[in-house]
CSV table of C-alpha atoms in Angstrom, one decimal:
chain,number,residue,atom,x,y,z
A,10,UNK,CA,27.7,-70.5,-22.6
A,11,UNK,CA,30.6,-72.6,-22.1
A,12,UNK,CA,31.5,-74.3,-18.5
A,13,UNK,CA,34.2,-71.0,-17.7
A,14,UNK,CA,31.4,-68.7,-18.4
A,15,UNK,CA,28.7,-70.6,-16.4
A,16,UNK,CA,31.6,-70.6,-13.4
A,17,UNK,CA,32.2,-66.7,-14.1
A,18,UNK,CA,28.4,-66.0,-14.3
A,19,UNK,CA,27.8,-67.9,-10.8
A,20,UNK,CA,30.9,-66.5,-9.0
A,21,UNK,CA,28.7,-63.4,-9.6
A,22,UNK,CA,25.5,-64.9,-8.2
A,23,UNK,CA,27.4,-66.0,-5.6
A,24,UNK,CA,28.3,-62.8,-4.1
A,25,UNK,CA,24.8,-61.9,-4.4
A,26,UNK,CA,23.0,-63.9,-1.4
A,27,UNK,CA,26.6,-66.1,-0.5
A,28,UNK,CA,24.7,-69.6,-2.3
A,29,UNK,CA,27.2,-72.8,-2.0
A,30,UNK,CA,28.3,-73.1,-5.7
A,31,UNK,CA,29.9,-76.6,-6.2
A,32,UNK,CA,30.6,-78.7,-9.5
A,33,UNK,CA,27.2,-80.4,-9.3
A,34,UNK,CA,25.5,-76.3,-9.3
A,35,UNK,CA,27.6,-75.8,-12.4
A,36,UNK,CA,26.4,-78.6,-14.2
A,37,UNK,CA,22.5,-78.0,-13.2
A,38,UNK,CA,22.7,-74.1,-14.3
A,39,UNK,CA,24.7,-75.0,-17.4
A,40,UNK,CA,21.8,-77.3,-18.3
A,41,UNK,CA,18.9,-75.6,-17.7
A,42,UNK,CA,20.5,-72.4,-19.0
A,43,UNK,CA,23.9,-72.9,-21.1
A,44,UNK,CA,21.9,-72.0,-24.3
A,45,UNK,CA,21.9,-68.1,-22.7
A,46,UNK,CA,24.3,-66.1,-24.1
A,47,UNK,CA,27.1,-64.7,-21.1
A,48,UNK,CA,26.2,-60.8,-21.9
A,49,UNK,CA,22.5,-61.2,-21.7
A,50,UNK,CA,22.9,-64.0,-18.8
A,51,UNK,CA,24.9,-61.1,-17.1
A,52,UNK,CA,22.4,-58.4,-18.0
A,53,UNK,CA,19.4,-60.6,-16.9
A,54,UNK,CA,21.2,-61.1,-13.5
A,55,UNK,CA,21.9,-57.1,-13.4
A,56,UNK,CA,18.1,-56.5,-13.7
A,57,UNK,CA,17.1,-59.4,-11.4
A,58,UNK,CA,19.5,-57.6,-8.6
A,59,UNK,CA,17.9,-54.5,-8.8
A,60,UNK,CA,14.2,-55.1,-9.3
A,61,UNK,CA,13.9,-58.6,-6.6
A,62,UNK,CA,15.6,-57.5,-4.1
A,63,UNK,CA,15.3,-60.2,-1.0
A,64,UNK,CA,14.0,-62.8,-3.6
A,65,UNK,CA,16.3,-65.7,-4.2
A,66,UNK,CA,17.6,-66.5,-7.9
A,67,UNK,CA,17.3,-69.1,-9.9
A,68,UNK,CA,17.9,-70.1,-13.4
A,69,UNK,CA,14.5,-69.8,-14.7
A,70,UNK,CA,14.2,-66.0,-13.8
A,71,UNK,CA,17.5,-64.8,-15.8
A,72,UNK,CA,15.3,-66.8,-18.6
A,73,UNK,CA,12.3,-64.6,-17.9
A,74,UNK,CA,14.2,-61.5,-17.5
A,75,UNK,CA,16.3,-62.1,-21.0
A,76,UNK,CA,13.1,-62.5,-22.7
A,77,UNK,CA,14.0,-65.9,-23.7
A,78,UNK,CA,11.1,-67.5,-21.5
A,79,UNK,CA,7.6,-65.9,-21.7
A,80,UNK,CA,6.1,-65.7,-18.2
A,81,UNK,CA,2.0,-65.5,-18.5
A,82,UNK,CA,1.2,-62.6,-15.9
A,83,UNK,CA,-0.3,-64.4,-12.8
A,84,UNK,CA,-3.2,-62.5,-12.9
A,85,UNK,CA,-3.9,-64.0,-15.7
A,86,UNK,CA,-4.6,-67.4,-14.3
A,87,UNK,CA,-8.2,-67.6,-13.5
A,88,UNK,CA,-9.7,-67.9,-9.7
A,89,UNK,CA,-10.9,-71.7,-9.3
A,90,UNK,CA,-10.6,-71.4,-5.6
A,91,UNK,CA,-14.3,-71.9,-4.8
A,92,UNK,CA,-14.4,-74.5,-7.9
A,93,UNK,CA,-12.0,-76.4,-6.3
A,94,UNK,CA,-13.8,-76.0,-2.5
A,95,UNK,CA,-17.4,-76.4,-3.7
A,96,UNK,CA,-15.6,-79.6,-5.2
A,97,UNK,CA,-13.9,-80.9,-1.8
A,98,UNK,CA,-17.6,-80.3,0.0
A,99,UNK,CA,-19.2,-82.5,-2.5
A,100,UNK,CA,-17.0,-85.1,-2.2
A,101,UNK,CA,-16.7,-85.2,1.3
A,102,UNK,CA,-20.9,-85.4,1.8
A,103,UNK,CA,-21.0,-88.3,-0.7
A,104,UNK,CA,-18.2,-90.2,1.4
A,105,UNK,CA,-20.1,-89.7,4.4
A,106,UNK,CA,-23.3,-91.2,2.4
A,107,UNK,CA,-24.7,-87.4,3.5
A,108,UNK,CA,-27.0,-85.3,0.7
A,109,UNK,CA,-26.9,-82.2,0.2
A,110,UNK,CA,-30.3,-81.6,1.6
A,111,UNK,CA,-29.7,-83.3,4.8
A,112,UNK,CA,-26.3,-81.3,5.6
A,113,UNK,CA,-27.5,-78.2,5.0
A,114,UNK,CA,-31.0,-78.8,7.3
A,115,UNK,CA,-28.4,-80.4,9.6
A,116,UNK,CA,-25.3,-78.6,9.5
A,117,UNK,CA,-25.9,-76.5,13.3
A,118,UNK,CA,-26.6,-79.9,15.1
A,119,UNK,CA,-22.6,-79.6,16.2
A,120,UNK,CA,-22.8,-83.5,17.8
A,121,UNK,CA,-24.3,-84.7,14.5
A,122,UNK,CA,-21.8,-83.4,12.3
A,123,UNK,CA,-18.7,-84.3,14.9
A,124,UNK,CA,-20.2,-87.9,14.6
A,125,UNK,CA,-20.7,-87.6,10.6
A,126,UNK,CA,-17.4,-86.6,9.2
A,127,UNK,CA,-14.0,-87.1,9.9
A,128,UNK,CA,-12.1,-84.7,11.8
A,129,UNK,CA,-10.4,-83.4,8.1
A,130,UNK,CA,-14.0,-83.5,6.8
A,131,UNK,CA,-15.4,-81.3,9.4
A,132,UNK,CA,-13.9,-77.5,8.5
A,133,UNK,CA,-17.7,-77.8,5.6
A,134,UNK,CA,-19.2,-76.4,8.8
A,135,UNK,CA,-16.9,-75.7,11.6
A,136,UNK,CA,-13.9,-73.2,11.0
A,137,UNK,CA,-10.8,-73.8,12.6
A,138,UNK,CA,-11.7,-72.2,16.0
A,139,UNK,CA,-14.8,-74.7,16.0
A,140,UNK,CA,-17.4,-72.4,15.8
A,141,UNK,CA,-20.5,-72.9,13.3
A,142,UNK,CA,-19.8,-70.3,9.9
């Protein structure tokens, strides 16, 4: 795309959701996506306004939508929450010089883990209304 197109293409974004579109805006979407043919740029923002309603644009999803950038399906990405929590609690016991044995024969006796951990150390046993889990 050339800088008039860009200008055209946004002047149509623009009366989408009412964004501020200034010289600087120009030059970031003619970066990231000047490569993108008008028609299909046009197209992409076509489809974009009609399947995302209430979702706010930007330069990467008229990518997606062209087909010129392959978006992996997020439920493709795997779980690692507990991974990442089982992790945290590990980490957190060996900073308080704590083993795993000891907090879990331990981890009721509210005063001792209040005195153990820090107060953002404290949700391995107490929830955020303070009650034991």
């Amino acid at each position: 795309m050339i800088r008039s197109e860009m200008a055209l293409l946004l002047a149509k974004v623009q009366l989408g959701d009412n964004r501020h579109v200034d010289g600087l805006v120009l030059d970031y979407w003619l970066d990231t996506i000047g490569d993108l043919e008008l028609d299909v740029a046009l197209e992409a923002l076509k489809k974009f306004r009609r399947e995302r309603p209430g979702t706010y644009l930007e330069p990467g999803h008229l990518l997606e939508l062209s087909g010129v950038l392959d978006v992996p399906d997020r439920w493709d990405v795997p779980d690692v929450t507990d991974q990442v929590i089982e992790e945290s609690r590990l980490r957190a016991l060996e900073a308080a010089g704590v083993t795993e044995a000891e907090f879990e024969a331990r981890k009721h006796d509210r005063a001792w883990v209040l005195s153990t951990f820090p107060v953002e150390q404290r949700q391995l046993t107490y929830g955020e209304d303070g009650e034991s889990e």
